[in-house]
Short mmCIF file of C-alpha atoms in Angstrom, two decimals:
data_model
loop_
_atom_site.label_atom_id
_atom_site.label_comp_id
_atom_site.label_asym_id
_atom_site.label_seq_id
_atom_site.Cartn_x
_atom_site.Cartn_y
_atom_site.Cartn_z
CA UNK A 1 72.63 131.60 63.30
CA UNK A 2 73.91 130.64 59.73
CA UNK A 3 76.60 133.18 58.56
CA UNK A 4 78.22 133.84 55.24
CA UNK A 5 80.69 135.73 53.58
CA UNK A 6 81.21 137.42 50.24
CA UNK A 7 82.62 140.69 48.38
CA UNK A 8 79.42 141.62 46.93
CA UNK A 9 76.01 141.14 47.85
CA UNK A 10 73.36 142.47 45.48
CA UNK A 11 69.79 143.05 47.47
CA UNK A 12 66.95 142.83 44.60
CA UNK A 13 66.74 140.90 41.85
CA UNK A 14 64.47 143.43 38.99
CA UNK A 15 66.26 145.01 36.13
CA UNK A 16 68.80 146.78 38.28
CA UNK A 17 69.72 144.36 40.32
CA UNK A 18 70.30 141.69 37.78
CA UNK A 19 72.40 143.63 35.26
CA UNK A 20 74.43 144.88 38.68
CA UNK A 21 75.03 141.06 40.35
CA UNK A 22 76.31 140.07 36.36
CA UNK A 23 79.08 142.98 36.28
CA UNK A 24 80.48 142.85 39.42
CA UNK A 25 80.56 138.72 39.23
CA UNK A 26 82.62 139.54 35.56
CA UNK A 27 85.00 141.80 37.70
CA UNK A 28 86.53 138.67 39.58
CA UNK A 29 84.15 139.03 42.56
CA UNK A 30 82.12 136.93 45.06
CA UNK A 31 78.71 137.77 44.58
CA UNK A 32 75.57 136.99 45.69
CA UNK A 33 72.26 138.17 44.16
CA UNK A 34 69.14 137.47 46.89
CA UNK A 35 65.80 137.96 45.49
CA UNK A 36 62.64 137.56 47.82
CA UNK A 37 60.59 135.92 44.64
CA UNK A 38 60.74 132.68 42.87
CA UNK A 39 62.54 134.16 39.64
CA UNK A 40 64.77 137.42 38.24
CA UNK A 41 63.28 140.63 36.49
CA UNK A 42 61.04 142.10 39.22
CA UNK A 43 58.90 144.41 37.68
CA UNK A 44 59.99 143.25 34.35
CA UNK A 45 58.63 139.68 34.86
CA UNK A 46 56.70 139.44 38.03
CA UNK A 47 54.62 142.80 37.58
CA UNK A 48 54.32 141.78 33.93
CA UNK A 49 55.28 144.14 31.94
CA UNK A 50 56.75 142.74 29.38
CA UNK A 51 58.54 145.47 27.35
CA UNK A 52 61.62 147.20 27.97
CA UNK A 53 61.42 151.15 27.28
CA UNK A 54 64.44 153.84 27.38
CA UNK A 55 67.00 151.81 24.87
CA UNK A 56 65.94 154.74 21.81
CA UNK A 57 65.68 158.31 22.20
CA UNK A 58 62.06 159.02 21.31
CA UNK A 59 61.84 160.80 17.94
CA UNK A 60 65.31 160.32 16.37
CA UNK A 61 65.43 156.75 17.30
CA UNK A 62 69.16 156.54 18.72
CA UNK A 63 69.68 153.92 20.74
CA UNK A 64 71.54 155.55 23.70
CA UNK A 65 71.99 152.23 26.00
CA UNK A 66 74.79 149.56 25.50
CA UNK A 67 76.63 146.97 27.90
CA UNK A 68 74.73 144.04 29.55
CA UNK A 69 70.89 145.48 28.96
CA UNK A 70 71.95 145.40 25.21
CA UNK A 71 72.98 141.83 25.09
CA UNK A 72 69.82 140.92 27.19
CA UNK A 73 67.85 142.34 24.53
CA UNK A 74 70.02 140.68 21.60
CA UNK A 75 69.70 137.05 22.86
CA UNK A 76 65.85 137.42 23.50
CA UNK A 77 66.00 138.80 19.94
CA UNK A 78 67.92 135.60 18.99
CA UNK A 79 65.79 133.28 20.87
CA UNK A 80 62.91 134.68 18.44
CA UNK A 81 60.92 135.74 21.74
CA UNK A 82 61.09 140.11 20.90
CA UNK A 83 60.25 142.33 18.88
CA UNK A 84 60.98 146.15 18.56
CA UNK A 85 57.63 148.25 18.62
CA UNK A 86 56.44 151.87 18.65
CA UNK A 87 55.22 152.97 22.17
CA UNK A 88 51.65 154.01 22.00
CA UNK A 89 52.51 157.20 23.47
CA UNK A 90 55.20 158.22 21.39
CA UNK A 91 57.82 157.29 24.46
CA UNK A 92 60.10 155.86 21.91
CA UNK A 93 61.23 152.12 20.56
CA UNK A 94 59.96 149.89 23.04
CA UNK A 95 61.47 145.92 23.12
CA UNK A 96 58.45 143.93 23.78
CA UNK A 97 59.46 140.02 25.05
CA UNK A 98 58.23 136.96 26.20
CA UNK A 99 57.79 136.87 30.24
CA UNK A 100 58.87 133.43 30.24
CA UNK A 101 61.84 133.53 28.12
CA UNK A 102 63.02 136.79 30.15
CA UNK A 103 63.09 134.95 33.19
CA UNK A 104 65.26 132.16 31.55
CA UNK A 105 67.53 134.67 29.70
CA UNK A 106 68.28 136.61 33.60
CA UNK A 107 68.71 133.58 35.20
CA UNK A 108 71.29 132.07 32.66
CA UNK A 109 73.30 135.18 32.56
CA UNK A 110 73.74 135.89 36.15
CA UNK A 111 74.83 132.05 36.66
CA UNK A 112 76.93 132.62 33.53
CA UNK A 113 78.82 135.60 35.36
CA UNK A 114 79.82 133.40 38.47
CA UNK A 115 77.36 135.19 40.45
CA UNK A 116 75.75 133.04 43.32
CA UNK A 117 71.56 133.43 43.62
CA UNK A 118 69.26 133.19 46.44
CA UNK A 119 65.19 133.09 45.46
CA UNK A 120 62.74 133.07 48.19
CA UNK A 121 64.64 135.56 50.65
CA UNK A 122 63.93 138.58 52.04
CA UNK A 123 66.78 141.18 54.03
CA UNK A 124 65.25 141.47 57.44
CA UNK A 125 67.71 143.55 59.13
CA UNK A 126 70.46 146.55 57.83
CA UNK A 127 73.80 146.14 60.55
CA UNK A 128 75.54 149.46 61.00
CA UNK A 129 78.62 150.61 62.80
CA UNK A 130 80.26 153.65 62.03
CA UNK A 131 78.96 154.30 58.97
CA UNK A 132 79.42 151.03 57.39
CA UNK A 133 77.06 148.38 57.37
CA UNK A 134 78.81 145.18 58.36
CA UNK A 135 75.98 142.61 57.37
CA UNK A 136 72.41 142.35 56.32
CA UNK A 137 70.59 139.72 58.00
CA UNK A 138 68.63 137.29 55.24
CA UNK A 139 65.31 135.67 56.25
CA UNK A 140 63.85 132.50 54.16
CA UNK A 141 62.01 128.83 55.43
CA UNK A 142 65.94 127.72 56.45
CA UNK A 143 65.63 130.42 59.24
CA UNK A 144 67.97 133.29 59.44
CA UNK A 145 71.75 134.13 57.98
CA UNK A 146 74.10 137.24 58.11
CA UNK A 147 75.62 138.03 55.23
CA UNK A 148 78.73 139.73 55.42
CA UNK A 149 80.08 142.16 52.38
CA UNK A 150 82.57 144.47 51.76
CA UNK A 151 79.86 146.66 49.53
CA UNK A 152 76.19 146.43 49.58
CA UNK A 153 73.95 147.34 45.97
CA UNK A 154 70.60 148.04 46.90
CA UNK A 155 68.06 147.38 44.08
CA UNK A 156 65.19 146.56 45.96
CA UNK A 157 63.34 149.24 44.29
CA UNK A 158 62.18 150.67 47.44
CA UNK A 159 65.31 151.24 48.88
CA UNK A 160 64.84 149.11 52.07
CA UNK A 161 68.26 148.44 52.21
CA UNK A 162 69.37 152.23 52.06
CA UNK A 163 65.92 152.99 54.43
CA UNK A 164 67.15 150.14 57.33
CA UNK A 165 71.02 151.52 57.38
CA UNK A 166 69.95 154.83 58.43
CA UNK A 167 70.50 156.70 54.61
CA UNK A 168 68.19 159.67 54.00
CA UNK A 169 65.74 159.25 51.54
CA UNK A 170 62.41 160.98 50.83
CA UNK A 171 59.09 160.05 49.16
CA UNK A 172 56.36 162.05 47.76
CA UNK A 173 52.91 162.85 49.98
CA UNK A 174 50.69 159.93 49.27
CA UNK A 175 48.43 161.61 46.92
CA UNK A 176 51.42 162.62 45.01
CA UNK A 177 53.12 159.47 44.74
CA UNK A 178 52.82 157.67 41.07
CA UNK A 179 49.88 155.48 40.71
CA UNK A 180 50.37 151.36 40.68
CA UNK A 181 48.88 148.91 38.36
CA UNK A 182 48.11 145.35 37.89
CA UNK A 183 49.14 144.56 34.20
CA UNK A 184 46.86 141.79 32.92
CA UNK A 185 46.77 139.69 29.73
CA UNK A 186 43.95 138.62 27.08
CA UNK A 187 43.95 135.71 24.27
CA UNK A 188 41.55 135.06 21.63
CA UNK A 189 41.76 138.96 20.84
CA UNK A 190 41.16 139.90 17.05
CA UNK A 191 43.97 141.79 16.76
CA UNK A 192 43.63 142.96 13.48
CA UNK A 193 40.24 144.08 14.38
CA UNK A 194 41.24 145.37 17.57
CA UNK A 195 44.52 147.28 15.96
CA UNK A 196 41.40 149.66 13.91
CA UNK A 197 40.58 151.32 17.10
CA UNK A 198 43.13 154.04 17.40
CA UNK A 199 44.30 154.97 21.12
CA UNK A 200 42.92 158.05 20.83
CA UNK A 201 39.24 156.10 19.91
CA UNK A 202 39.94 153.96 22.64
CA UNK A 203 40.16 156.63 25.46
CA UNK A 204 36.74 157.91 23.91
CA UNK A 205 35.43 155.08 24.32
CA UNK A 206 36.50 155.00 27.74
CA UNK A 207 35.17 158.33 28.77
CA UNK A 208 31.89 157.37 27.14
CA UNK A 209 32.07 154.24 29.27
CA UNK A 210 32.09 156.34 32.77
CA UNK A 211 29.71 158.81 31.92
CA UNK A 212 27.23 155.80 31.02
CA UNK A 213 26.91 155.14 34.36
CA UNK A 214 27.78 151.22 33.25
CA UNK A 215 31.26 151.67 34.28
CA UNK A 216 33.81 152.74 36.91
CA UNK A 217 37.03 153.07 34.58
CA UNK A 218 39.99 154.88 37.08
CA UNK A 219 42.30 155.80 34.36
CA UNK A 220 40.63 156.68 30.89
CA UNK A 221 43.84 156.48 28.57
CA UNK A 222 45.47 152.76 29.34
CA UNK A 223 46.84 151.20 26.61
CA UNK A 224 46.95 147.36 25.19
CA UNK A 225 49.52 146.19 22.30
CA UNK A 226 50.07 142.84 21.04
CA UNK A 227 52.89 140.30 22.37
CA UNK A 228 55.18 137.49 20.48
CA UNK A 229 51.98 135.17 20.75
CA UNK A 230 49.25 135.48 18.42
CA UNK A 231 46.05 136.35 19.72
CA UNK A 232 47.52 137.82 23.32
CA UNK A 233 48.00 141.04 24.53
CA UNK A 234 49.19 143.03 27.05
CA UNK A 235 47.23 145.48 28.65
CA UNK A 236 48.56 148.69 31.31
CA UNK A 237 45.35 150.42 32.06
CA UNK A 238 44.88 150.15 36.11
CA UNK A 239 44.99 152.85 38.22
CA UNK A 240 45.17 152.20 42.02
CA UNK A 241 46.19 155.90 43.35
CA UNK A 242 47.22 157.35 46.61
CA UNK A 243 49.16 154.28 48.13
CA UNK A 244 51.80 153.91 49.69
CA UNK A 245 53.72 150.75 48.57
CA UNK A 246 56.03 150.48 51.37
CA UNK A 247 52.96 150.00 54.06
CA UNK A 248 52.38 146.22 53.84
CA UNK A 249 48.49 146.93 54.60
CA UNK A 250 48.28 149.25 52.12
CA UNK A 251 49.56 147.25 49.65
CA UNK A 252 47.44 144.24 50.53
CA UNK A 253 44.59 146.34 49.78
CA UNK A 254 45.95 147.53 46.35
CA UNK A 255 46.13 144.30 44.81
CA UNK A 256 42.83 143.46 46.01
CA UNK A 257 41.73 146.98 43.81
CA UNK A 258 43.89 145.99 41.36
CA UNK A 259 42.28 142.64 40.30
CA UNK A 260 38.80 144.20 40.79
CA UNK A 261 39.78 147.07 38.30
CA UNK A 262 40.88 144.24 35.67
CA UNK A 263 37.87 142.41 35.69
CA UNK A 264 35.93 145.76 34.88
CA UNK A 265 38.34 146.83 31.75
CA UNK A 266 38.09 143.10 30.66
CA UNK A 267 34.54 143.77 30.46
CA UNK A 268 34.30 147.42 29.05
CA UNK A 269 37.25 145.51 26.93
CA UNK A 270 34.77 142.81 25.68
CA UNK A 271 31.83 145.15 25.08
CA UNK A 272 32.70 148.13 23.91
CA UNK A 273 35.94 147.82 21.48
CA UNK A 274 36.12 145.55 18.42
CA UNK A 275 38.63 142.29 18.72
CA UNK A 276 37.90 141.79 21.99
CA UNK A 277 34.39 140.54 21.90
CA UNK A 278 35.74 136.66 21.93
CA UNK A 279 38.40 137.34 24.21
CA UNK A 280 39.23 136.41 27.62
CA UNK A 281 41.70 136.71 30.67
CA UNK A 282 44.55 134.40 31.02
CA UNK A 283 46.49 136.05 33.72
CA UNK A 284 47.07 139.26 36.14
CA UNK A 285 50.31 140.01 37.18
CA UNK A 286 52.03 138.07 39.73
CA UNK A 287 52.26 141.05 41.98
CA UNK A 288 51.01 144.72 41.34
CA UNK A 289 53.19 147.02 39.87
CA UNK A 290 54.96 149.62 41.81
CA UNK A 291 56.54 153.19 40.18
CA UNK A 292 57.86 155.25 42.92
CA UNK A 293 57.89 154.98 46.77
CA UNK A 294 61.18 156.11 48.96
CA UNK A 295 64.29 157.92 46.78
CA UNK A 296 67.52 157.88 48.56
CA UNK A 297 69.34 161.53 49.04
CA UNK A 298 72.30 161.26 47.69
CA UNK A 299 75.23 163.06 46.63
CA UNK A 300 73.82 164.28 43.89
CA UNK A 301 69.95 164.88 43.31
CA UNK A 302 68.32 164.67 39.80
CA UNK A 303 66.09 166.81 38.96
CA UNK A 304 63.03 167.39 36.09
CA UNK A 305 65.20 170.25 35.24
CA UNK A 306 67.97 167.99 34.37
CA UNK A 307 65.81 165.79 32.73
CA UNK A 308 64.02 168.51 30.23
CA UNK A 309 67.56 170.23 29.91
CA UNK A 310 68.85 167.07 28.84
CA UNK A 311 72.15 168.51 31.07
CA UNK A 312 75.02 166.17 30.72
CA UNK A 313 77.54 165.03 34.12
CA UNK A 314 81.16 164.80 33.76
CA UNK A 315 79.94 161.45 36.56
CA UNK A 316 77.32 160.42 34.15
CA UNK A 317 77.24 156.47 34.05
CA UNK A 318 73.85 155.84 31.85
CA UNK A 319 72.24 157.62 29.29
CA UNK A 320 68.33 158.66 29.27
CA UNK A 321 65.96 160.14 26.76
CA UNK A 322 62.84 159.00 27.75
CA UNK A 323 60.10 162.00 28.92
CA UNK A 324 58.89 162.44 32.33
CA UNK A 325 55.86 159.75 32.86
CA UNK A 326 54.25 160.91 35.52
CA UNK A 327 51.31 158.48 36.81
CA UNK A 328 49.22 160.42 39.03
CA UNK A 329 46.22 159.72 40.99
CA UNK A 330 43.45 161.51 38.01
CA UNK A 331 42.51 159.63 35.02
CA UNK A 332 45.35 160.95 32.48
CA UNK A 333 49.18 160.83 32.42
CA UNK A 334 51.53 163.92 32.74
CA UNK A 335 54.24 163.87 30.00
CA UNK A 336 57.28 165.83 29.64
CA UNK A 337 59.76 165.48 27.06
CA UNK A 338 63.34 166.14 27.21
CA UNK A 339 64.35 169.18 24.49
CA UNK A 340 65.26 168.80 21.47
CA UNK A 341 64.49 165.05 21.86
CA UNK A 342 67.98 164.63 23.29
CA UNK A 343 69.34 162.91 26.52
CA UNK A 344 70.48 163.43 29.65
CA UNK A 345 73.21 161.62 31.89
CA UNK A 346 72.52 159.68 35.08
CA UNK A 347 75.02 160.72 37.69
CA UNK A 348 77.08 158.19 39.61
CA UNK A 349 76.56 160.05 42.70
CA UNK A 350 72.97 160.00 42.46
CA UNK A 351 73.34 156.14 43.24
CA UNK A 352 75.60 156.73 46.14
CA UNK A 353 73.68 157.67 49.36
CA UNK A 354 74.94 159.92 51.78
CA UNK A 355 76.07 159.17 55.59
CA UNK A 356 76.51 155.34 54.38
CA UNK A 357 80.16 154.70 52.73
CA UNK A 358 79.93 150.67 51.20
CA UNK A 359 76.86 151.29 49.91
CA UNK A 360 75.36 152.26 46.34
CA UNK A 361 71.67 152.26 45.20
CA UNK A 362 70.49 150.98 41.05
CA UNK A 363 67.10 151.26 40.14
CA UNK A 364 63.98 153.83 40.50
CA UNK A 365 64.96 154.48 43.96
CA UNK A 366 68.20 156.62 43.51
CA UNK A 367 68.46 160.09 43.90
CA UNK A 368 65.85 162.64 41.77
CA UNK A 369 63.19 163.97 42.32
CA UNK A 370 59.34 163.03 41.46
CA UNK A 371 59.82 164.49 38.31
CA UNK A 372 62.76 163.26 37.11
CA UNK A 373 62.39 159.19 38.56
CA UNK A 374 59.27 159.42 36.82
CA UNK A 375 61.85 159.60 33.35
CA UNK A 376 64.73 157.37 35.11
CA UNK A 377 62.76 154.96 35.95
CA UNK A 378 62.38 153.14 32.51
CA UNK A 379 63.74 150.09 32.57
CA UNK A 380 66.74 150.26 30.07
CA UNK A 381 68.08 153.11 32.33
CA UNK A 382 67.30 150.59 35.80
CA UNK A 383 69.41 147.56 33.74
CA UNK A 384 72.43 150.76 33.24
CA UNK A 385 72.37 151.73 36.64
CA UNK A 386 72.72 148.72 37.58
CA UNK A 387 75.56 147.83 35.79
CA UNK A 388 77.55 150.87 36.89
CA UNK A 389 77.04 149.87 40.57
CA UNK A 390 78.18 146.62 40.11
CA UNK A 391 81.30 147.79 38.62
CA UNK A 392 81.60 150.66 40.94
CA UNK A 393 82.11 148.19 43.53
CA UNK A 394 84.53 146.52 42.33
CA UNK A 395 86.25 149.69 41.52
CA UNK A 396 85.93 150.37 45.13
CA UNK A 397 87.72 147.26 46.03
CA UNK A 398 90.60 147.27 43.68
CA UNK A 399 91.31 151.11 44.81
CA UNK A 400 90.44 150.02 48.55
CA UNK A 401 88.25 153.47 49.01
CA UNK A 402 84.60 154.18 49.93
CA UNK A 403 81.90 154.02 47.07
CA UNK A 404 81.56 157.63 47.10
CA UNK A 405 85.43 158.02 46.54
CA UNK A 406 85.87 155.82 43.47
CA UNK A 407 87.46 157.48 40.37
CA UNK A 408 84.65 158.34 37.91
CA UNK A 409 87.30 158.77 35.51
CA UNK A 410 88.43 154.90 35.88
CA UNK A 411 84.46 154.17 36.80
CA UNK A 412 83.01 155.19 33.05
CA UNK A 413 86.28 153.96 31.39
CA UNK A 414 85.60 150.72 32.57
CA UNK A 415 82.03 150.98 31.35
CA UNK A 416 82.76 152.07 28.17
CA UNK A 417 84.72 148.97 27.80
CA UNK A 418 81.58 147.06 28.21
CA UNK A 419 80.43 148.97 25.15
CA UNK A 420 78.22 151.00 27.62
CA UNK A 421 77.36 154.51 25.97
CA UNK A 422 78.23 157.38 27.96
#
């Protein structure tokens, strides 16, 4: 068996996982980032959506997230490939980009850092002893290799890494869990044209649809919005409900639904909304897109409470404004919004799980609730997270202590350094 050694090793290469391999590789350590597709930004690329949400608090517009997801955003902005635009549902300043320039900008950055990456690979196995794990073994065509770390960052979304090393997590009864959806794009739209049908028209128009008979329309309030390229949009209007995303099976079965839900809203789409009569598909997403499955339970647990209350943590690594978007399995969304259209702080310990001491979690699977990862999950806040791991870790090296021992205080100094806003 192949075996290799490093300080850092960064499972998951979305949002989180990027933004975590870059700021530990700036600390001075060896990193590795694996990723078990063929390019960085997970959900952000491969699941195709292609804006970022959660920089801007929703109403007042203040941008509340700094550090590494900022200067993402500025050199797509630079490249000419985004654009800031109002979220259809009032969720705040979104950043749409170009999918292929994201993938680019990710993939320079974390080679910029120093960080090592490994596409195509998948962590098999979690190895445990006395509450540390001492390697994860990696699976890809060369056969298999044990990676040895001093700390572990899972941001596999799911939290297989936390789930295999024996950390508690939870997830929410099937039929409670978020819904997924396969993101799909259409050129040769009349935007203009299209742009005259409000969103509230549109979901009309969809209801009108399903009670024709001539349509079976899941979710009745999806959205489109234009994209850097003229003529193409984006649209987020599947619904696959009541799946489990960590059953392989299950999954399997979801994209099938997910691809034979886009074909029917490309053709309610094409006959029932102005702009799109001359329009056609150019792409699904390259995998369907996930919100919630397991949550680790950590030292600390966020909760909708915190979220609404907009409570601040004396811990609190990353900043978050954006309401509870809850996804369920009927054909609207829930929304809360946090009061006074403040913000609320993302604990460090709600990345830390318990009963596993080299270990820290970035991404939608740390420690909340339903309610509140439905808010924390936005993809500015994943990118923050992720940066506070990475330099958590190497915080936990210098001071030589476990993850869940590291000075805060030091912890957000160092952030705020990195012109992170705490």
């Amino acid at each position: 068996m192949n075996r290799k050694t490093v300080d850092i090793v960064v499972l998951g290469g979305g949002a989180a996982g990027v933004c975590a391999a870059i700021s530990a590789a700036r600390g001075g350590r060896k990193v590795l980032l694996v990723e078990s597709q063929g390019c960085l930004g997970g959900s952000r690329t491969a699941t195709g959506v292609d804006t970022f949400y959660g920089f801007y608090t929703p109403k007042r517009q203040e941008r509340i997230v700094g550090g590494i997801p900022w200067e993402i955003a500025g050199q797509l902005t630079h490249a000419n490939a985004a654009f800031e635009r109002t979220n259809t549902y009032g969720a705040g300043t979104g950043i749409t980009y170009d999918v292929e320039m994201l993938k680019v900008v990710y993939e320079q950055a974390v080679l910029a850092s120093g960080a090592e990456l490994l596409y195509h690979t998948y962590a098999s196995e979690v190895h445990v002893s006395e509450g540390l794990i001492t390697g994860v073994l990696l699976a890809n065509k060369q056969g298999l290799t044990e990676v040895s770390a001093n700390v572990y960052i899972d941001a596999t979304g799911d939290g297989d890494i936390a789930a295999r090393s024996g950390a508690p997590f939870e997830k929410s009864d099937t039929n409670e869990l978020q819904s997924l959806s396969t993101i799909f794009f259409m050129a040769n739209v009349d935007t203009a044209a299209a742009k005259l049908v409000s969103h509230q028209e549109l979901a009309v128009k969809m209801k009108e649809a399903n009670r024709s008979g001539q349509f079976v329309l899941p979710r009745e309030e999806g959205s489109w919005h234009i994209t850097p390229h003229p003529g193409v949009i984006q649209a987020n209007m599947v619904r696959v409900s009541g799946v489990d995303a960590t059953d392989p099976y299950a999954l399997t079965l979801a994209e099938v639904e997910g691809r034979s839900q886009t074909r029917e809203y490309v053709r309610f789409l094409k006959e029932c909304v102005s702009g799109f009569e001359q329009a056609f598909l150019v792409g699904t997403s390259h995998h369907i897109g996930v919100r919630e499955t397991r949550r680790i339970i950590g030292e600390y647990r966020l909760t909708e409470e915190d979220v609404v209350e907009g409570r601040k943590f004396g811990d609190g690594i990353a900043c978050c404004g954006a309401p509870v978007e809850d996804h369920g399995s009927g054909k609207d969304t829930r929304w809360v919004y946090v009061s006074d259209d403040g913000y609320y702080h993302i604990p460090y310990r709600a990345l830390v799980p318990q009963k596993v001491n080299n270990l820290l979690v970035a991404g939608r699977c740390l420690s909340a609730t339903h309610g509140a990862q439905a808010s924390a999950r936005n993809s500015a806040q994943c990118m923050a997270m992720g940066q506070a791991a990475g330099v958590a870790a190497v915080v936990s090296l210098e001071q030589n202590v476990p993850v869940r021992s590291v000075s805060t205080g030091l912890l957000r100094e160092r952030l705020r350094s990195q012109d992170v806003i705490l």
